CSV table of C-alpha atoms and ligand atoms in Angstrom, one decimal:
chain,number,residue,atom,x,y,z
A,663,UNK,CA,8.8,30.8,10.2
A,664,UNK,CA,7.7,29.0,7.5
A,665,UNK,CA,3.7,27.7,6.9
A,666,UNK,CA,3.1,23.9,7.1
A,667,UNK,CA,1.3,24.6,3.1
A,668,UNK,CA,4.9,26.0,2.5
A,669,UNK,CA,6.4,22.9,3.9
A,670,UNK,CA,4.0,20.4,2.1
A,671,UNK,CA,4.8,22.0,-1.2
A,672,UNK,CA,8.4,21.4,-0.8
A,673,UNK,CA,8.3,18.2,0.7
A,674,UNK,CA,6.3,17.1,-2.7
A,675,UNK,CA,9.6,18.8,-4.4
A,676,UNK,CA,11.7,16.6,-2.7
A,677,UNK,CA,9.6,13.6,-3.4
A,678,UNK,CA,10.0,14.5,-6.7
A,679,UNK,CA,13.6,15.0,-6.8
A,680,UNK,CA,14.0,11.6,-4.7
A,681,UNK,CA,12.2,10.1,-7.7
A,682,UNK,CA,14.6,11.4,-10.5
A,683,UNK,CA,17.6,10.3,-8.6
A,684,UNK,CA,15.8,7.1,-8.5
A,685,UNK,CA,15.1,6.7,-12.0
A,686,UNK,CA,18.6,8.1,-13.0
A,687,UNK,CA,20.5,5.9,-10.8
A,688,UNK,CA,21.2,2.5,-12.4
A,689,UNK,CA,17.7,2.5,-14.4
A,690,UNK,CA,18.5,-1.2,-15.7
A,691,UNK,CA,19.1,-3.0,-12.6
A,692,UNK,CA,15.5,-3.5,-11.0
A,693,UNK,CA,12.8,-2.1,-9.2
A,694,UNK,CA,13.3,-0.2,-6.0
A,695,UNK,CA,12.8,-1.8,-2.7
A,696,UNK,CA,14.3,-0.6,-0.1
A,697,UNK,CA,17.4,1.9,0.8
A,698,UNK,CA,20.1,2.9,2.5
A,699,UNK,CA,18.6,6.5,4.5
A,700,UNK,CA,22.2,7.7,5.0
A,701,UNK,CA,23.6,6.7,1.5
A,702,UNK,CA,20.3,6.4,-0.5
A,703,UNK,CA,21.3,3.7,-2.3
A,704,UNK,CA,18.6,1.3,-3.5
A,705,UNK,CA,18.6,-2.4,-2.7
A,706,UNK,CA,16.7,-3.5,-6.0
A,707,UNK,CA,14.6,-6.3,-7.6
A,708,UNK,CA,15.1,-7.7,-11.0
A,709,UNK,CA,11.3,-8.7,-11.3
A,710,UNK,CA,9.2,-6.1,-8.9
A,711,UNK,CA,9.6,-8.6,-5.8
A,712,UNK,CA,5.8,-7.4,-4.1
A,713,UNK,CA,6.5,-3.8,-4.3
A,714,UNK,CA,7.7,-2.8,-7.8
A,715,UNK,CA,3.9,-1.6,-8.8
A,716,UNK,CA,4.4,0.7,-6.1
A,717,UNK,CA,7.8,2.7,-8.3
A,718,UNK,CA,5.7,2.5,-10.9
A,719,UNK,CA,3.1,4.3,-9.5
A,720,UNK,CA,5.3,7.2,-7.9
A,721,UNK,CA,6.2,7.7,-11.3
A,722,UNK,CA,2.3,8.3,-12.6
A,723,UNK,CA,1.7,10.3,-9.7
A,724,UNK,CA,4.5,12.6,-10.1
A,725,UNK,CA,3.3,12.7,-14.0
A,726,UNK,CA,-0.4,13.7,-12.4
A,727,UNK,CA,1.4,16.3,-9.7
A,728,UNK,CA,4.1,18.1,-12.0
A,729,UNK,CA,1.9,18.2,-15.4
A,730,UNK,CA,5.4,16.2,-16.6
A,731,UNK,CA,4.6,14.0,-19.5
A,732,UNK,CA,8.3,12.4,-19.0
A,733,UNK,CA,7.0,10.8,-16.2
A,734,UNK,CA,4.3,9.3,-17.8
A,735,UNK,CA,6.2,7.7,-20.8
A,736,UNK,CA,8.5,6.2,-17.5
A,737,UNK,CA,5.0,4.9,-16.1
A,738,UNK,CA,4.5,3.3,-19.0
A,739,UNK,CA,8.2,1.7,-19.8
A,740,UNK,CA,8.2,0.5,-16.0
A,741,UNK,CA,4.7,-0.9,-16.3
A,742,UNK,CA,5.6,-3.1,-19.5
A,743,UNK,CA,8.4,-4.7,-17.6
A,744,UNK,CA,6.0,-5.8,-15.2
A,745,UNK,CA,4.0,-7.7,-17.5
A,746,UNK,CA,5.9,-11.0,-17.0
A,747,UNK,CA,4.5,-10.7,-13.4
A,748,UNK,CA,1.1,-11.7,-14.9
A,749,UNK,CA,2.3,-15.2,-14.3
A,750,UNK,CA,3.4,-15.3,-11.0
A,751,UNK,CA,1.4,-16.9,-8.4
A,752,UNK,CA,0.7,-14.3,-6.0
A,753,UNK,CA,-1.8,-12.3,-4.3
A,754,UNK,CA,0.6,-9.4,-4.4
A,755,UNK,CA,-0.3,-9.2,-7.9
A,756,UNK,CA,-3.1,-7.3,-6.6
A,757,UNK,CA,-0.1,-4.6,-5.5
A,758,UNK,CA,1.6,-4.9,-8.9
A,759,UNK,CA,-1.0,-4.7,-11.5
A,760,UNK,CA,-3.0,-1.8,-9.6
A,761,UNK,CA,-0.2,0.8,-8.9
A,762,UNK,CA,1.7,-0.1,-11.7
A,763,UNK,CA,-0.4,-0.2,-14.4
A,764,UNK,CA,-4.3,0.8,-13.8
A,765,UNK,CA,-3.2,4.1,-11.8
A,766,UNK,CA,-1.7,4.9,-15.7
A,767,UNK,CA,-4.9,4.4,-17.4
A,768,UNK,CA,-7.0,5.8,-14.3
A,769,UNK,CA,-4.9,8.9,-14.3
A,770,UNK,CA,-3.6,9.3,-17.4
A,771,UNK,CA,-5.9,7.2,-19.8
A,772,UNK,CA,-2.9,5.0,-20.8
A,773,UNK,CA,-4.4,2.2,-22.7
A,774,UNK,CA,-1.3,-0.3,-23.0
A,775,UNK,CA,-1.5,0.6,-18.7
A,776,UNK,CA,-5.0,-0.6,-18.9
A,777,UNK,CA,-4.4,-3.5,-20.9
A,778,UNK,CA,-1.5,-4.5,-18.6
A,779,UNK,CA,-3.7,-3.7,-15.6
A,780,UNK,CA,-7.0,-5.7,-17.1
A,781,UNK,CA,-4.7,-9.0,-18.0
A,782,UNK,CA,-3.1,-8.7,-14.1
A,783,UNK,CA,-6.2,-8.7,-12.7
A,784,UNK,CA,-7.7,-11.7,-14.5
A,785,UNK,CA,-4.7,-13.5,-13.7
A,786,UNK,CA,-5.3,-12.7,-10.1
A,787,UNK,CA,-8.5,-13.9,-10.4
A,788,UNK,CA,-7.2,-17.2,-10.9
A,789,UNK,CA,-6.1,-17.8,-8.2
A,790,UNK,CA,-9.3,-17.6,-6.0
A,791,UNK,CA,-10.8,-20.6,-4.4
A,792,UNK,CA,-14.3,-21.2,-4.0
A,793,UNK,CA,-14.2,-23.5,-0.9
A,794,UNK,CA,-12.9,-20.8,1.0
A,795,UNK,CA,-14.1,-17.8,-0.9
A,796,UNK,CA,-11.0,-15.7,-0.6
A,797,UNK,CA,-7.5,-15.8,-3.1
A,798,UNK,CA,-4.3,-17.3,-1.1
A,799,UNK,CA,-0.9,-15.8,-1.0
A,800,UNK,CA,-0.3,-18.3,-3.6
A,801,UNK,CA,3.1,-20.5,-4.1
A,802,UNK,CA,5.3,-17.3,-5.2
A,803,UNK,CA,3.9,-15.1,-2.4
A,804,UNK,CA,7.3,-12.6,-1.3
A,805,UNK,CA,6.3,-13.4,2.5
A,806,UNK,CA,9.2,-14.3,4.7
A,807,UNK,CA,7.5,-17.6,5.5
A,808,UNK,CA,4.5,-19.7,5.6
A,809,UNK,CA,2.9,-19.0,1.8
A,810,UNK,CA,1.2,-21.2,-0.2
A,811,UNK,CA,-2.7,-22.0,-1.2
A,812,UNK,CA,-3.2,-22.1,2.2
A,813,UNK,CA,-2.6,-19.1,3.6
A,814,UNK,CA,-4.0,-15.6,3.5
A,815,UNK,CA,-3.5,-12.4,5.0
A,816,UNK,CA,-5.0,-8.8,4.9
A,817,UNK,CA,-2.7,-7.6,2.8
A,818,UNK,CA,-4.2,-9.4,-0.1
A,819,UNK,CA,-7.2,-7.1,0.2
A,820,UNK,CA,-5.6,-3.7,-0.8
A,821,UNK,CA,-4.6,-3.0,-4.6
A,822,UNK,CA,-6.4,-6.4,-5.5
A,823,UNK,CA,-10.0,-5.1,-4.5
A,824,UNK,CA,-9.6,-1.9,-7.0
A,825,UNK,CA,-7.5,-4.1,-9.5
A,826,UNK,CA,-10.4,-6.4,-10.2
A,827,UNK,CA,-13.2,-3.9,-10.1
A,828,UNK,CA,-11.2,-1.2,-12.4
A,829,UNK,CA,-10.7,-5.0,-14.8
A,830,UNK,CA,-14.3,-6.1,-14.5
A,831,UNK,CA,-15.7,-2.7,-15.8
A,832,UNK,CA,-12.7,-2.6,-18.3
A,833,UNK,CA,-13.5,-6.2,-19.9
A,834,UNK,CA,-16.9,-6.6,-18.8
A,835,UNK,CA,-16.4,-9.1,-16.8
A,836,UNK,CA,-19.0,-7.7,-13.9
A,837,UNK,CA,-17.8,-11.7,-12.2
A,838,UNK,CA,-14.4,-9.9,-11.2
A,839,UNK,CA,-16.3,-7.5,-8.9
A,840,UNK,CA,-17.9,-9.9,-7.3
A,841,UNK,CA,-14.8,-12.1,-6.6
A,842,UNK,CA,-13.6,-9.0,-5.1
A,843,UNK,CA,-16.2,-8.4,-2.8
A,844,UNK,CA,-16.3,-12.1,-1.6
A,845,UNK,CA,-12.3,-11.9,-0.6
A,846,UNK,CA,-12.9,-8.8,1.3
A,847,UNK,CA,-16.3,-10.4,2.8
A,848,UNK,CA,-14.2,-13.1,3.7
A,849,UNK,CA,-11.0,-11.0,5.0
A,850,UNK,CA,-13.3,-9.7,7.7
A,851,UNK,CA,-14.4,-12.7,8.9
A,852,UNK,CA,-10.6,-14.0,8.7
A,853,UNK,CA,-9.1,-10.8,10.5
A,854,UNK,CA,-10.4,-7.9,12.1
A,855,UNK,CA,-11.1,-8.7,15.3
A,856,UNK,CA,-14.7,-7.9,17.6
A,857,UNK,CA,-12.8,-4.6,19.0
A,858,UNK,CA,-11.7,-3.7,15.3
A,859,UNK,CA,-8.2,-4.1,15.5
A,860,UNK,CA,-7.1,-6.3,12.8
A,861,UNK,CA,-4.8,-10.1,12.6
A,862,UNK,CA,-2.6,-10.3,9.3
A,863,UNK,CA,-3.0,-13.9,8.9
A,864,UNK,CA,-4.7,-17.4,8.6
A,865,UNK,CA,-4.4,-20.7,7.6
A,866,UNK,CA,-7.1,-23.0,5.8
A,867,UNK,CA,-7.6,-26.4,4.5
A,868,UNK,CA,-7.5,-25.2,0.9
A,869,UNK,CA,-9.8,-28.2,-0.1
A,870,UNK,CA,-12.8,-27.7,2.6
A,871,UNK,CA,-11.8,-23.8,3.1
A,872,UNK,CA,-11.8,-24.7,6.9
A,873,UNK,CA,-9.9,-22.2,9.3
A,874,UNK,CA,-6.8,-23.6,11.3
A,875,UNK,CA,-5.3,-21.3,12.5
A,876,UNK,CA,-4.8,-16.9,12.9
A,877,UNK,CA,-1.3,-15.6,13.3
A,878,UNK,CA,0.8,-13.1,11.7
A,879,UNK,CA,3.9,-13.1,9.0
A,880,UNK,CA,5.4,-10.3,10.6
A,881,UNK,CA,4.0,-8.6,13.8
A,882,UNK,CA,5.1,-9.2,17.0
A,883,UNK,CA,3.0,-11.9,18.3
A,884,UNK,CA,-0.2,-13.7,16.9
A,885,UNK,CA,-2.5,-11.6,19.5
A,886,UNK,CA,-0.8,-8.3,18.6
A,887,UNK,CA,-1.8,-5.3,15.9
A,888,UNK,CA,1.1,-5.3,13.5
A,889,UNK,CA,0.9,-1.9,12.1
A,890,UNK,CA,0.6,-2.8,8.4
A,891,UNK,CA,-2.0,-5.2,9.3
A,892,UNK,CA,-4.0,-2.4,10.4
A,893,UNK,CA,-3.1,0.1,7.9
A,894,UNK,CA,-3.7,-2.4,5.1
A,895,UNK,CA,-7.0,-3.0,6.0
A,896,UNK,CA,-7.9,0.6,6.4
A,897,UNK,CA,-6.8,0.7,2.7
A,898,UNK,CA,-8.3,-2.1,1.4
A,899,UNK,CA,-12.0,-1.6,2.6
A,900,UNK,CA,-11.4,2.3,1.5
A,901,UNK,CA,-10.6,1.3,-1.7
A,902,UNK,CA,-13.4,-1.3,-2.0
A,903,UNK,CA,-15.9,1.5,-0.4
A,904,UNK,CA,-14.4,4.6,-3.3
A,905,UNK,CA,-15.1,1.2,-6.1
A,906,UNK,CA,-19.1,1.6,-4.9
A,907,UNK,CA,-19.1,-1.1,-2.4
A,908,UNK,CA,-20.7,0.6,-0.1
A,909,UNK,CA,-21.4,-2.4,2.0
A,910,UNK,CA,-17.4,-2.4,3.3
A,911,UNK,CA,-18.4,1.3,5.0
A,912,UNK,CA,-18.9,0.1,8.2
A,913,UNK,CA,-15.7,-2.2,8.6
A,914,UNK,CA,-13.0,0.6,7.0
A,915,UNK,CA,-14.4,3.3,9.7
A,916,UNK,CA,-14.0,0.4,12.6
A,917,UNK,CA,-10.7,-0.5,11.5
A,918,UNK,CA,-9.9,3.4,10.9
A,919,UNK,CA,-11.3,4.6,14.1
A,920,UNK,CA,-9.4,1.9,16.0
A,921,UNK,CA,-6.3,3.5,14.4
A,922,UNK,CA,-7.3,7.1,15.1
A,923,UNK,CA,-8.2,5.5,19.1
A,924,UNK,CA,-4.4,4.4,19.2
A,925,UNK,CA,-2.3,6.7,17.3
A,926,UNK,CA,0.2,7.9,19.8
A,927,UNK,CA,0.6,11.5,20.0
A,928,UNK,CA,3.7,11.9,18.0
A,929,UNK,CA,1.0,10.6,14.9
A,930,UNK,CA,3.7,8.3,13.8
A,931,UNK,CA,3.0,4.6,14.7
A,932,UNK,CA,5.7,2.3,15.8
A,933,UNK,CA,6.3,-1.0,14.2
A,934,UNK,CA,3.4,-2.8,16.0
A,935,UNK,CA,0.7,-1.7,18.2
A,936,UNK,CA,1.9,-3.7,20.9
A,937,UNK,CA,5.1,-3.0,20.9
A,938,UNK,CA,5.0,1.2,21.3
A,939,UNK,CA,8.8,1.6,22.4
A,940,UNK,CA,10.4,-0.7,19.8
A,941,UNK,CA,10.9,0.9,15.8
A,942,UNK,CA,8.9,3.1,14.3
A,943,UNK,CA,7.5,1.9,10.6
A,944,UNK,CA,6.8,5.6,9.0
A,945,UNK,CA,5.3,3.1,5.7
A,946,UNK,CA,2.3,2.2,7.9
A,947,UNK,CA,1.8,5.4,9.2
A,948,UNK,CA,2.3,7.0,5.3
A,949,UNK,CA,-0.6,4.3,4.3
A,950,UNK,CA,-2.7,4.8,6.6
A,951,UNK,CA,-2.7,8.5,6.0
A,952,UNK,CA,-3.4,7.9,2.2
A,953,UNK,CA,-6.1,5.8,3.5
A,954,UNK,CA,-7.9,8.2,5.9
A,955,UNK,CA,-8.2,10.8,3.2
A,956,UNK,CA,-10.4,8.0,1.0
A,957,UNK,CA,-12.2,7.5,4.0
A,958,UNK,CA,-13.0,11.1,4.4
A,959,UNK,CA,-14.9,12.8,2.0
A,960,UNK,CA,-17.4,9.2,2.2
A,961,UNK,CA,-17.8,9.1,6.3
A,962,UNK,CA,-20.3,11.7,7.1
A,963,UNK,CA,-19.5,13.6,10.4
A,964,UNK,CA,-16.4,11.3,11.1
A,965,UNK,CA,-15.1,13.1,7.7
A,966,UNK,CA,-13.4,15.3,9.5
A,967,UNK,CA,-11.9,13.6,12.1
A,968,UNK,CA,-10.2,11.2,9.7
A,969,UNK,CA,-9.1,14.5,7.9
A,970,UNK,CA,-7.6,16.2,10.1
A,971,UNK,CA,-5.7,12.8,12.1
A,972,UNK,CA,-4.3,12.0,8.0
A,973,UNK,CA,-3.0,15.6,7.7
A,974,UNK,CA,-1.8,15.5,11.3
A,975,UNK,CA,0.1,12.1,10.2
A,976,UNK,CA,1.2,13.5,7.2
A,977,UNK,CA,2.9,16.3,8.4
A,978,UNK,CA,4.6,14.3,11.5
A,979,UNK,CA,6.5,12.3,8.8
A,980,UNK,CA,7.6,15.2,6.8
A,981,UNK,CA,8.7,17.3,10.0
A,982,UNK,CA,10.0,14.5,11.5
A,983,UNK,CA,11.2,11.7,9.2
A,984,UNK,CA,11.9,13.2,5.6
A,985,UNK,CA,15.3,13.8,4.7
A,986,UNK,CA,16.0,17.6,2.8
A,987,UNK,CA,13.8,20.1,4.3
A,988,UNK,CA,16.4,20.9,6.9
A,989,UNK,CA,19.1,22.4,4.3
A,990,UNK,CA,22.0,21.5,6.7
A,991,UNK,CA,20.8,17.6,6.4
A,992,UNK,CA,23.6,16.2,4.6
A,993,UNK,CA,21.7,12.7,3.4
A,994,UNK,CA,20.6,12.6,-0.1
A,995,UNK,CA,17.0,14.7,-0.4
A,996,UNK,CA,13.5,13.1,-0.3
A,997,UNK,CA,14.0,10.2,2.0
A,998,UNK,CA,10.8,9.0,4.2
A,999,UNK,CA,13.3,7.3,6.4
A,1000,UNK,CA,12.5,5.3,9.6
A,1001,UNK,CA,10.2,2.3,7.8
A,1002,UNK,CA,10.3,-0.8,9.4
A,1003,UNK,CA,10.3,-3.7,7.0
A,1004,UNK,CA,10.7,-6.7,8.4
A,1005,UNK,CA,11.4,-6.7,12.5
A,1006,UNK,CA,11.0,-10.4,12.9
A,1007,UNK,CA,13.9,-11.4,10.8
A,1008,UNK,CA,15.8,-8.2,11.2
A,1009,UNK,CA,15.0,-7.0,7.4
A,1010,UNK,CA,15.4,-3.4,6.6
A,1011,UNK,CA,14.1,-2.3,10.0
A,1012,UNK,CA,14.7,1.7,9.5
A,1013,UNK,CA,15.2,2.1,6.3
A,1014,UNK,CA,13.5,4.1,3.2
A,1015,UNK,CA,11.0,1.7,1.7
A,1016,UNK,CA,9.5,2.4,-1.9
A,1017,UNK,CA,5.9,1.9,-0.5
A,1018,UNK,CA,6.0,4.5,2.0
A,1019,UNK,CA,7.4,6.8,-0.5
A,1020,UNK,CA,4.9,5.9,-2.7
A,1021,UNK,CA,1.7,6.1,0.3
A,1022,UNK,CA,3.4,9.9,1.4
A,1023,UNK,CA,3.3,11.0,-1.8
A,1024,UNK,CA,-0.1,10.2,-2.4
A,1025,UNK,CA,-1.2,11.8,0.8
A,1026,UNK,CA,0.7,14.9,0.2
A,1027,UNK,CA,-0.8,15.0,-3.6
A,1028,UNK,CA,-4.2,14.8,-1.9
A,1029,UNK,CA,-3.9,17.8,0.9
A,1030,UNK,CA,-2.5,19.9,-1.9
A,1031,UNK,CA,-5.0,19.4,-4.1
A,1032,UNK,CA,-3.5,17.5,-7.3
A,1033,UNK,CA,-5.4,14.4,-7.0
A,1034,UNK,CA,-8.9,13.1,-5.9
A,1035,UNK,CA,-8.0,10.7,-2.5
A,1036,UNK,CA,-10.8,8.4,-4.1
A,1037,UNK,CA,-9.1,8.8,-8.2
A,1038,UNK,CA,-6.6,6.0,-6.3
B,2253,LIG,N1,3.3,-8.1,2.8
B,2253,LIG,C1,3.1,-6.7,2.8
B,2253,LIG,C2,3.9,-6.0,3.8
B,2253,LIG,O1,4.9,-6.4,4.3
B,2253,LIG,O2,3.4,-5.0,4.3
């Protein structure tokens, strides 16, 4: 029977594969977003949408885990085409500009990556308001509803937090870092909750920065733990922790603890915490996994816990949820099926989704050693 190492290694061969039938596969007609797990055909962006960054950065990581310089020059193409995005006003730029273009130059020392990365994240920056010390989803945020300078949610805090550091250090601009650490202050005081579970969203008076309301875009109720929620903050206080902000320790092991308390023991999460029979969403399970393994090496004798839970995670979606490593599976290899985008509106609700992808193969990369969890 074969060893779980054998089937990591070939579930990172899949991955891989998955991503050249990507790229092959109408290369001019957008970003990925989601697909089609039976078919694999990808329903695509023109402009990158709030997930394009997260193709782009498959395709550096799969540079960093094959040694594959082809995949670089890719990075690099797919990153230019999101410079255009520099303009849009949207938190999600955080997303864009940090997978898309600063893994390039923090992998691969890609300079027109960093340049695109460093003008992304001071347009980011522009966006934040100093009444209420955190950046909005802005006007052009891709939420389903209720965006604007007046809204926020958590997952403005992942991608954005490294995306300003990596520009402050880049440009010398040491005010970028501390505009980073003030949203993810004020994130924690917006939503993770006295038990460490964490609310996606709020709504503020964009002139006074007074809070009206906490709710969520997409979990089931305003009370409940969506998924991502969760799994999105695990990242985003990692990632600010791995930048040296060591202050944000505490709240990424509440927040990741909390996950680890309520994992269920399949070690894939369903779609929202308090809804454990309805969908699974294998993305937020994929992203918390990429985000236990920064957590790790940082968290002293909970290091190992949060190892062992990511690898447990980790495997439960390839063994249970990746399409290709049963040879008589006749969908297209390389799938991370069974992601749940969008329950509320019915959007994509098991489906592949290109940030999943993107979070698995990071975790995998991690557990088999091509790539420091913290690197990311
Ligand atoms: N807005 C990011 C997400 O849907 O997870």
């Amino acid at each position: 029977m074969p060893q779980m190492s054998d089937h990591r290694a070939r579930a990172l061969e899949l991955i891989v594969d998955r991503i050249d039938q990507t790229a092959a596969d109408a290369p001019t007609a957008g970003f990925p977003h989601y697909a089609d797990p039976g078919t694999g055909a990808w329903t695509r962006t023109p402009t990158g949408d709030w997930t394009g960054g997260f193709w782009v950065g498959e395709l550096w990581l799969a540079a960093r885990v094959t040694g594959d310089r082809r995949y670089a020059k890719l990075g690099r193409d797919w990153a230019q085409a999101l410079r255009p995005r520099t303009a849009s006003e949207t938190v999600f730029r955080g997303f864009l500009f940090w997978y898309g273009a600063a893994l390039g130059a923090v992998l691969h020392d890609d300079e027109i990556a960093a340049e695109i990365a460093v003008s992304g994240g001071r347009s980011l920056a522009t966006l934040f308001n100093r009444s209420a010390n955190l950046i909005p989803l802005g006007s052009e945020a891709e939420e389903a509803s209720d965006v604007g300078r007046g809204e926020a949610n958590i997952d403005g805090v992942p991608g954005g937090t490294p995306l300003l550091i990596f520009a402050a250090r880049r440009a010398g601009q040491p005010e970028l870092s501390e505009l980073a650490e003030t949203n993810a202050r004020r994130h924690i005081e917006l939503c993770v909750r006295a038990d460490n579970s964490v609310c996606q969203s709020a709504s503020f008076d964009p002139r006074s920065g007074k809070v009206l309301r906490r709710y969520t875009h997409k979990g089931v109720r305003d009370d409940s733990t969506w998924t991502r929620a969760q799994a999105w903050a695990m990242l985003g206080f990692s990632q600010a922790v791995c930048a040296g902000a060591d202050e944000f320790l505490d709240v990424a092991m509440g927040v990741s603890d909390w996950w680890c308390e309520h994992l269920p023991k399949t070690a894939v999460a369903s779609w929202d915490f308090d809804d454990p029979d309805g969908p699974r969403d294998t993305s937020g399970t994929a992203i918390a996994a990429a985000s236990l393994l920064k957590l790790s090496p940082v968290a002293g004798t909970r290091g190992a816990v949060y190892r062992e839970t990511a690898e447990a995670m980790a495997d439960a979606l390839i063994e249970h949820h990746l399409t290709g490593l049963d040879a008589a599976d006749a969908r297209p290899a390389g799938i991370l099926t069974d992601g749940c985008y969008n329950r509320r509106i019915g959007l994509a609700t098991a489906n592949e989704l290109i940030w999943g992808d993107y979070f698995l193969l990071e975790a995998l990369s991690v557990m088999e050693g091509h790539l420091n969890s913290e690197e990311v």
